[in-house]
Amino acid sequence: MMARMTQKAERQAWTDFIERGQNAQAAVNQLLKVRAIEFIVECKAAPQGSMSGVAIVREDGSPGTIFKSDNKRTHPYRNEVGWAALRAKAAAGLHELLLAPAGVPVRVAITFVFARPKSAPATRARPTVKPDLDKLARSTADGLTGVLYEDDSQVVDYELHKIYGTPERVHVRVEIVEETL
């Protein structure tokens, strides 16, 4: 886990910047030294599921489509991911900022922890059954969109794992990728 900046320490950092005659942007740049955020979502992961579309007519008369997931647990799960990310972001001192603004590449590492079913053979070391790892990653990445990064298209590298353990939870790490050309 990352070190937490206390409210007192944050106020002191702002005071130090002001006293030295530096502007608020310098204080923001100091806070932007946070390069990664780690947190745990304390619930069972839900996969993205298949999407179905419903045709609509917008107020201006133009046609449109509303997409819905066929998994009723997806939306509440994405909300849990978003709230856990917000708490981690606040603990890191990023109160009104994204970890990665638009155009900044990020790496996402996610470990999904599932309870071992009693029916699972003892020889099965990892969950090789549904839900699919890619659908779990999609729902988690969607939950982080607008919270830690602008859009999930910024994710350039995934590290994904499914393991057995209790309690069921999701470990997430999002970090800015240092680009070198």
C-alpha angles and dihedrals in degrees: 000000000000126000114265120231109220121225089245092052091048092051090048091051091053091047091050091052093048093047091052089054095249120141129242091263090065089054090050090049089053090054090047089067084089101107101173142024126203127189145150125239106213099213141072113280119246123207123236094246127196120312126229125193132219120199115234138175114232124223090261090055097253120132121251144165132234114206122209130185117235090220110084091198094059098080096048090046092052089050091053090050091050094049093047089050091049091052091049091047092051091048088054091053096250098128104157101008134088116237087229119022120206114305096021111120118230137193118218124199116188130178116191113204116202130181113251108248115233088235093058113109115246089237091065105094096178135027104270093170134083139331097074116235094229092053090049090051092049094054092046093048090050089053090055094049111112091011106067100004135017097241135000089238085080090071106104099165132036129191108189132181137173116199140163121252146113138287098035109242145137124244113206132187121180119184137172112249114234105225120211122182 
